[in-house]
Short mmCIF file of C-alpha atoms and ligand atoms in Angstrom, two decimals:
data_model
loop_
_atom_site.label_atom_id
_atom_site.label_comp_id
_atom_site.label_asym_id
_atom_site.label_seq_id
_atom_site.Cartn_x
_atom_site.Cartn_y
_atom_site.Cartn_z
CA MET A 1 7.30 -19.24 8.01
CA THR A 2 9.99 -17.43 9.38
CA VAL A 3 13.29 -17.76 7.19
CA ARG A 4 15.71 -18.75 9.98
CA GLY A 5 19.38 -17.81 9.72
CA GLY A 6 22.37 -20.70 9.51
CA ALA A 7 22.05 -22.03 5.85
CA ARG A 8 19.11 -20.21 4.85
CA PRO A 9 18.66 -20.25 1.01
CA ILE A 10 19.08 -16.59 -0.25
CA ILE A 11 15.96 -16.17 -2.31
CA THR A 12 15.54 -12.80 -4.10
CA VAL A 13 12.34 -11.43 -4.81
CA GLN A 14 12.30 -11.80 -8.52
CA GLN A 15 13.45 -15.99 -7.91
CA HIS A 16 10.47 -15.90 -5.51
CA ILE A 17 8.08 -14.34 -8.48
CA LEU A 18 9.50 -17.16 -10.70
CA GLU A 19 8.43 -19.75 -8.21
CA HIS A 20 5.27 -18.44 -8.09
CA GLN A 21 4.68 -17.85 -11.89
CA ARG A 22 2.04 -20.25 -12.06
CA HIS A 23 -0.66 -17.89 -11.01
CA PHE A 24 -0.12 -15.80 -14.28
CA PRO A 25 0.17 -18.82 -16.45
CA HIS A 26 0.69 -16.51 -19.74
CA ALA A 27 3.06 -14.27 -18.12
CA THR A 28 6.09 -16.50 -18.91
CA GLY A 29 8.33 -14.27 -16.57
CA GLU A 30 6.71 -11.22 -17.86
CA PHE A 31 5.33 -10.26 -14.11
CA SER A 32 8.92 -10.74 -12.57
CA TRP A 33 10.39 -7.96 -15.13
CA LEU A 34 7.50 -5.73 -14.43
CA LEU A 35 8.11 -6.26 -10.81
CA SER A 36 12.11 -5.61 -10.90
CA GLY A 37 11.26 -2.73 -12.14
CA ILE A 38 9.34 -1.94 -8.56
CA THR A 39 12.16 -3.11 -6.66
CA LEU A 40 15.06 -1.26 -8.67
CA ALA A 41 12.72 1.98 -8.30
CA THR A 42 12.10 1.44 -4.54
CA LYS A 43 16.35 0.67 -3.89
CA ILE A 44 16.57 4.11 -5.69
CA ILE A 45 14.38 5.86 -3.02
CA ALA A 46 15.69 3.70 -0.02
CA SER A 47 19.42 5.34 -0.90
CA HIS A 48 17.68 8.84 -1.11
CA VAL A 49 15.62 8.45 1.80
CA GLN A 50 18.51 7.23 3.79
CA ARG A 51 20.90 10.09 3.27
CA ALA A 52 18.17 12.48 3.13
CA GLY A 53 19.98 14.90 5.69
CA LEU A 54 23.30 15.00 3.25
CA LEU A 55 21.79 15.02 -0.11
CA ASP A 56 19.42 18.36 -0.97
CA VAL A 57 16.20 16.19 -0.94
CA LEU A 58 14.92 17.21 2.38
CA GLY A 59 11.94 20.25 2.87
CA ASP A 60 9.37 20.76 0.39
CA THR A 61 9.19 21.67 -3.30
CA GLY A 62 7.03 24.79 -2.84
CA GLN A 63 4.40 23.07 -5.12
CA VAL A 64 0.80 21.75 -4.45
CA ASN A 65 -0.38 18.07 -5.77
CA VAL A 66 -4.04 17.41 -6.76
CA GLN A 67 -4.37 16.02 -3.26
CA GLY A 68 -4.07 19.76 -1.68
CA GLU A 69 -1.00 18.16 -0.13
CA VAL A 70 2.61 20.27 -0.22
CA VAL A 71 5.07 18.18 -2.28
CA GLN A 72 8.25 17.29 -0.79
CA LYS A 73 11.49 17.28 -2.67
CA LEU A 74 11.56 13.60 -1.68
CA ASP A 75 7.96 13.08 -2.63
CA GLU A 76 8.97 13.88 -6.15
CA LEU A 77 12.05 12.16 -6.44
CA ALA A 78 9.79 9.12 -5.61
CA ASN A 79 7.77 9.93 -7.92
CA GLN A 80 9.85 10.45 -10.80
CA THR A 81 11.94 7.40 -9.95
CA ILE A 82 9.10 5.02 -10.35
CA HIS A 83 7.84 6.51 -13.45
CA ARG A 84 11.62 5.97 -14.87
CA CYS A 85 11.92 2.54 -13.60
CA LEU A 86 8.47 1.46 -14.99
CA GLY A 87 8.31 3.21 -18.29
CA TYR A 88 10.40 1.35 -20.42
CA ARG A 89 9.57 -2.00 -18.70
CA GLY A 90 7.86 -2.58 -22.13
CA ASN A 91 4.57 -4.22 -20.37
CA VAL A 92 2.92 -1.21 -18.41
CA GLY A 93 0.40 0.29 -20.25
CA ILE A 94 -0.88 2.72 -17.74
CA VAL A 95 0.61 4.29 -14.48
CA VAL A 96 -1.19 6.15 -12.02
CA SER A 97 -0.09 8.04 -9.22
CA GLU A 98 -0.92 10.04 -5.98
CA GLU A 99 1.53 12.71 -7.17
CA ASP A 100 -0.19 13.15 -10.80
CA ASP A 101 -3.27 14.79 -11.61
CA GLU A 102 -4.20 12.05 -14.55
CA PRO A 103 -3.00 8.66 -15.46
CA ARG A 104 0.10 8.24 -17.76
CA VAL A 105 -0.63 5.94 -20.74
CA ILE A 106 2.66 4.61 -22.01
CA HIS A 107 2.50 4.80 -25.58
CA GLU A 108 5.72 2.90 -26.34
CA ALA A 109 3.77 -0.14 -24.80
CA GLY A 110 1.25 -0.24 -27.41
CA GLU A 111 -0.84 -3.26 -27.27
CA LYS A 112 2.09 -4.90 -25.32
CA GLY A 113 1.00 -2.92 -22.40
CA ARG A 114 -0.73 -5.34 -20.13
CA TYR A 115 -0.76 -4.36 -16.90
CA ILE A 116 -1.63 -1.19 -15.02
CA VAL A 117 0.80 0.06 -12.09
CA LEU A 118 -1.18 2.36 -9.30
CA PHE A 119 1.14 3.91 -6.60
CA ASP A 120 1.61 6.14 -3.83
CA PRO A 121 5.17 7.11 -4.12
CA LEU A 122 6.09 8.00 -1.09
CA ASP A 123 3.62 7.51 1.65
CA GLY A 124 3.86 9.13 5.14
CA SER A 125 4.91 12.73 3.89
CA SER A 126 4.82 14.12 7.26
CA ASN A 127 7.22 12.26 8.54
CA ILE A 128 9.96 12.48 6.16
CA ASP A 129 11.87 15.19 7.41
CA VAL A 130 11.89 13.59 11.13
CA ASN A 131 13.33 10.70 10.26
CA VAL A 132 10.11 8.32 11.12
CA SER A 133 9.38 5.54 8.70
CA ILE A 134 7.71 6.26 5.57
CA GLY A 135 6.99 4.01 2.21
CA THR A 136 6.27 3.33 -0.92
CA ILE A 137 2.47 1.55 -2.15
CA PHE A 138 2.04 -0.21 -5.00
CA SER A 139 -1.32 -2.15 -7.02
CA ILE A 140 -1.20 -3.85 -10.17
CA LEU A 141 -4.29 -4.61 -12.38
CA ARG A 142 -4.51 -5.90 -15.69
CA VAL A 143 -5.40 -3.91 -18.91
CA ARG A 144 -8.90 -5.54 -19.51
CA GLU A 145 -9.57 -6.49 -23.13
CA GLU A 146 -13.11 -6.18 -23.22
CA ILE A 147 -12.88 -2.49 -22.46
CA ASN A 148 -11.89 0.30 -24.81
CA ARG A 149 -7.53 0.80 -24.17
CA GLN A 150 -8.04 4.09 -25.30
CA ASP A 151 -11.06 4.50 -22.36
CA VAL A 152 -8.29 4.93 -19.62
CA MET A 153 -10.28 5.90 -16.64
CA SER A 154 -12.82 2.86 -17.47
CA GLN A 155 -9.63 0.82 -17.25
CA VAL A 156 -8.15 2.01 -14.31
CA LEU A 157 -11.41 2.52 -12.08
CA GLN A 158 -11.55 -1.11 -11.32
CA PRO A 159 -12.53 -3.14 -7.97
CA GLY A 160 -9.51 -4.12 -5.68
CA VAL A 161 -10.63 -7.75 -6.15
CA GLN A 162 -9.42 -7.30 -9.61
CA GLN A 163 -5.58 -6.53 -8.52
CA LEU A 164 -3.28 -9.31 -9.89
CA ALA A 165 -0.67 -8.22 -6.97
CA ALA A 166 -0.14 -5.80 -4.15
CA GLY A 167 2.75 -4.58 -2.19
CA TYR A 168 4.53 -2.11 -0.52
CA VAL A 169 8.01 -1.01 0.75
CA VAL A 170 8.63 0.64 4.54
CA TYR A 171 11.94 2.22 4.77
CA GLY A 172 12.90 2.02 8.53
CA SER A 173 15.47 0.82 10.37
CA SER A 174 15.71 -1.87 7.18
CA VAL A 175 14.03 -1.77 4.10
CA VAL A 176 11.46 -3.91 3.93
CA MET A 177 9.22 -5.35 0.65
CA THR A 178 5.96 -7.07 1.13
CA TYR A 179 3.64 -8.37 -1.60
CA THR A 180 1.32 -11.01 -2.76
CA THR A 181 0.09 -12.11 -6.28
CA GLY A 182 -3.32 -13.57 -4.05
CA MET A 183 -0.83 -16.51 -3.13
CA GLY A 184 0.19 -15.37 0.39
CA VAL A 185 1.95 -12.81 1.75
CA HIS A 186 5.90 -12.66 1.51
CA MET A 187 8.53 -10.17 3.17
CA PHE A 188 12.06 -9.68 2.10
CA THR A 189 14.63 -7.74 3.63
CA LEU A 190 16.94 -5.26 1.39
CA ASP A 191 20.49 -6.40 2.16
CA PRO A 192 22.51 -3.70 1.33
CA SER A 193 25.48 -5.31 1.18
CA ILE A 194 24.52 -7.19 -1.98
CA GLY A 195 21.82 -4.41 -3.38
CA ALA A 196 18.74 -7.39 -3.26
CA TYR A 197 16.00 -7.88 -1.55
CA VAL A 198 16.45 -11.22 0.38
CA LEU A 199 13.69 -13.34 1.53
CA THR A 200 12.93 -13.40 5.41
CA ARG A 201 9.45 -14.13 5.72
CA GLU A 202 7.13 -16.26 3.82
CA TYR A 203 3.04 -16.88 4.07
CA VAL A 204 2.82 -14.18 6.95
CA THR A 205 -0.35 -14.66 8.52
CA MET A 206 -2.10 -11.72 10.88
CA PRO A 207 -2.65 -12.89 14.28
CA PRO A 208 -6.80 -13.11 14.49
CA LYS A 209 -6.22 -10.55 17.49
CA GLY A 210 -4.58 -7.92 18.78
CA LYS A 211 -5.07 -5.44 21.56
CA THR A 212 -3.43 -2.61 19.69
CA TYR A 213 -5.71 0.13 17.97
CA SER A 214 -4.10 2.72 15.57
CA ILE A 215 -5.85 6.02 14.86
CA ASN A 216 -5.19 9.73 14.96
CA GLU A 217 -7.59 10.54 18.32
CA ALA A 218 -7.14 14.27 17.71
CA TYR A 219 -10.07 14.03 15.52
CA ARG A 220 -11.83 12.38 17.72
CA ALA A 221 -14.71 14.65 18.27
CA THR A 222 -15.43 14.48 14.76
CA PHE A 223 -15.62 10.70 14.71
CA PRO A 224 -18.81 9.10 13.70
CA GLN A 225 -20.21 8.20 16.90
CA GLY A 226 -19.64 4.50 16.81
CA ILE A 227 -15.98 5.01 16.54
CA GLN A 228 -16.01 7.44 19.24
CA ASP A 229 -18.31 4.28 21.38
CA PHE A 230 -15.36 1.95 19.69
CA LEU A 231 -12.71 3.84 21.64
CA ASP A 232 -14.63 4.38 25.00
CA TRP A 233 -15.01 0.89 25.08
CA ALA A 234 -11.16 0.10 24.07
CA LYS A 235 -9.99 2.26 27.05
CA SER A 236 -12.45 0.32 29.66
CA ASP A 237 -11.63 -2.23 32.08
CA ASP A 238 -13.91 -4.43 29.81
CA ALA A 239 -11.57 -4.61 26.96
CA GLY A 240 -9.08 -6.41 28.84
CA GLY A 241 -6.05 -3.43 27.97
CA TYR A 242 -5.65 -2.01 24.51
CA SER A 243 -2.76 0.16 23.82
CA LEU A 244 -2.66 2.60 21.10
CA ARG A 245 0.34 2.67 18.38
CA TYR A 246 -0.15 5.54 15.48
CA VAL A 247 2.99 6.61 13.65
CA GLY A 248 1.43 8.50 10.99
CA SER A 249 2.23 6.46 8.02
CA LEU A 250 -0.20 3.90 6.75
CA VAL A 251 2.40 1.89 5.67
CA ALA A 252 4.11 1.94 9.19
CA ASP A 253 0.78 1.10 10.95
CA PHE A 254 0.16 -1.40 8.48
CA HIS A 255 3.25 -3.22 8.88
CA ARG A 256 3.31 -3.49 12.89
CA THR A 257 -0.55 -4.21 12.84
CA LEU A 258 0.46 -7.45 10.02
CA LEU A 259 2.72 -8.68 12.06
CA LYS A 260 1.67 -8.09 15.76
CA GLY A 261 -2.42 -7.92 15.11
CA GLY A 262 -4.83 -5.22 16.30
CA VAL A 263 -6.68 -2.74 14.35
CA PHE A 264 -5.98 0.68 12.25
CA LEU A 265 -8.58 3.13 11.62
CA TYR A 266 -9.05 6.06 9.37
CA PRO A 267 -12.60 6.97 9.80
CA PRO A 268 -14.15 9.70 8.43
CA THR A 269 -14.02 13.28 9.96
CA LYS A 270 -15.11 16.64 9.41
CA LYS A 271 -12.18 17.35 7.20
CA ASP A 272 -12.73 14.06 5.33
CA GLN A 273 -16.01 13.02 5.18
CA LYS A 274 -15.00 9.89 3.06
CA GLY A 275 -12.37 8.95 5.17
CA LYS A 276 -8.76 10.53 3.95
CA LEU A 277 -7.14 7.58 2.60
CA ARG A 278 -7.04 6.70 -1.13
CA LEU A 279 -9.10 3.59 -2.14
CA LEU A 280 -7.05 2.86 -5.20
CA TYR A 281 -3.21 2.70 -4.43
CA GLU A 282 -3.47 2.96 -0.56
CA ALA A 283 -6.37 0.78 0.80
CA ASN A 284 -6.94 -1.40 -1.98
CA PRO A 285 -3.35 -3.04 -1.94
CA MET A 286 -3.46 -3.18 2.14
CA ALA A 287 -6.93 -4.57 1.75
CA MET A 288 -5.63 -7.30 -0.50
CA LEU A 289 -2.39 -7.80 1.86
CA ALA A 290 -4.78 -7.96 5.03
CA GLU A 291 -7.29 -10.19 3.34
CA GLN A 292 -4.10 -12.61 1.94
CA ALA A 293 -2.42 -12.82 5.79
CA GLY A 294 -6.22 -13.82 6.88
CA GLY A 295 -7.12 -10.19 8.13
CA ALA A 296 -9.89 -7.77 6.96
CA ALA A 297 -10.75 -4.54 5.14
CA SER A 298 -13.69 -2.10 5.47
CA ASP A 299 -14.92 0.96 4.91
CA GLY A 300 -17.73 0.42 7.51
CA THR A 301 -20.34 -1.09 4.70
CA GLY A 302 -18.65 -3.98 3.28
CA ARG A 303 -15.18 -5.20 2.36
CA VAL A 304 -12.58 -2.34 0.68
CA LEU A 305 -11.95 -4.78 -2.22
CA GLU A 306 -15.56 -4.99 -3.60
CA LYS A 307 -15.85 -1.19 -3.79
CA LYS A 308 -16.44 -0.04 -7.22
CA PRO A 309 -14.38 3.40 -7.75
CA SER A 310 -15.97 5.90 -9.46
CA ALA A 311 -12.93 8.85 -9.38
CA LEU A 312 -9.07 8.34 -9.91
CA HIS A 313 -8.25 9.96 -6.49
CA GLU A 314 -11.12 8.51 -4.38
CA ARG A 315 -10.63 8.60 -0.71
CA THR A 316 -12.58 5.68 1.57
CA PRO A 317 -13.09 5.16 5.07
CA LEU A 318 -10.24 2.52 6.05
CA ILE A 319 -10.60 -0.43 9.24
CA LEU A 320 -7.77 -2.56 8.50
CA GLY A 321 -6.05 -5.39 10.47
CA SER A 322 -7.01 -8.47 12.62
CA LYS A 323 -10.55 -10.21 11.43
CA GLY A 324 -11.41 -10.11 15.32
CA GLU A 325 -10.68 -6.91 15.65
CA VAL A 326 -12.41 -5.36 12.66
CA GLU A 327 -15.37 -7.29 13.73
CA LYS A 328 -15.34 -5.56 17.18
CA VAL A 329 -15.13 -1.83 15.56
CA LEU A 330 -18.11 -3.35 13.15
CA LEU A 331 -20.12 -3.85 16.34
CA PHE A 332 -19.62 -0.58 17.52
CA TRP A 333 -20.01 1.58 14.01
CA LYS A 334 -22.80 0.61 11.68
CA PRO A 335 -23.06 3.88 9.06
P1 LIG B 1 -3.43 11.95 9.67
C1 LIG B 1 0.22 10.41 5.56
O1 LIG B 1 0.12 11.27 5.02
C2 LIG B 1 -1.32 9.14 4.88
O2 LIG B 1 -1.71 9.70 4.15
C3 LIG B 1 -1.41 7.88 5.80
O3 LIG B 1 0.17 7.57 5.56
C4 LIG B 1 -1.61 7.93 7.25
O4 LIG B 1 -2.25 7.11 7.53
C5 LIG B 1 -2.29 8.95 7.19
O5 LIG B 1 -1.76 10.22 6.01
C6 LIG B 1 -1.99 10.21 8.52
O6 LIG B 1 -3.09 11.13 8.25
O7 LIG B 1 -4.62 12.86 9.40
O8 LIG B 1 -3.12 11.32 10.77
O9 LIG B 1 -1.71 12.93 9.92
#
């Protein structure tokens, strides 16, 4: 449902979560408190992203992160901002970031720390300095009582089907937060005049088909043969006129796919033989959103959400988008 102009109600993301509280019967507002930490952090990040040329936040820090990637100044700012905003929410027990080697245990939370928050603080780093859309991705798991709380890695390495919630914020021509708690996908636009995320689309559904494919074809020669066969077919008359759109920021490429349909592909390459995208805090949250919107997310052999993670920064191949389009890719690519 698109919430049209006129006398539409102003519903903030906190209000929306409270109304959806029944999915967390014992949360009694706890979850909305947690989400308010994420919305606060992304408002701060947005304010820096939109003034990047005016503040000393462009360029890199000269450091290399656990991924082997040069850390941009805005990467570090986003990472620290999310840690600061989440660390004192009281109900967050463990925080995992793409920028951190290991999970951070929030000792102050103690037994009250019932949630695990995983995030890519600023996805699309290569686009930061050239004013192209970038984003923040988050995933929320519950601390599992049946697992020793001190066994942090076992707590964190949960399959995507265990996610309580997932979402992203895309810092583009407007700042849009998209999230799901397993009860549909909902979108909010940050209204800078009031500093609040306001509901703009509810129960978003992904078109079942879409004539757009999104892939970095520079790596074509090292894609699996089945992916190369799909790309050849998509360019053929038989396919009926696909176009290529590729921003190079997962959040932006997924946001377009969610709204317009199509398929995003990051298959294995010679450089990233297990795919480039990280399972826990990129692929899983996007896969939850895709499936909640009626789409699909596969690693080539099965649902991304059913993968049992074995390492914190594990990567995965990702075929993500309209159900009909993901199925077409898998007709050609059977790893
Ligand atoms: P490539 C950004 O660095 C990122 O992690 C994703 O946001 C994006 O989809 C992908 O990498 C782009 O990778 O190899 O095409 O530059």
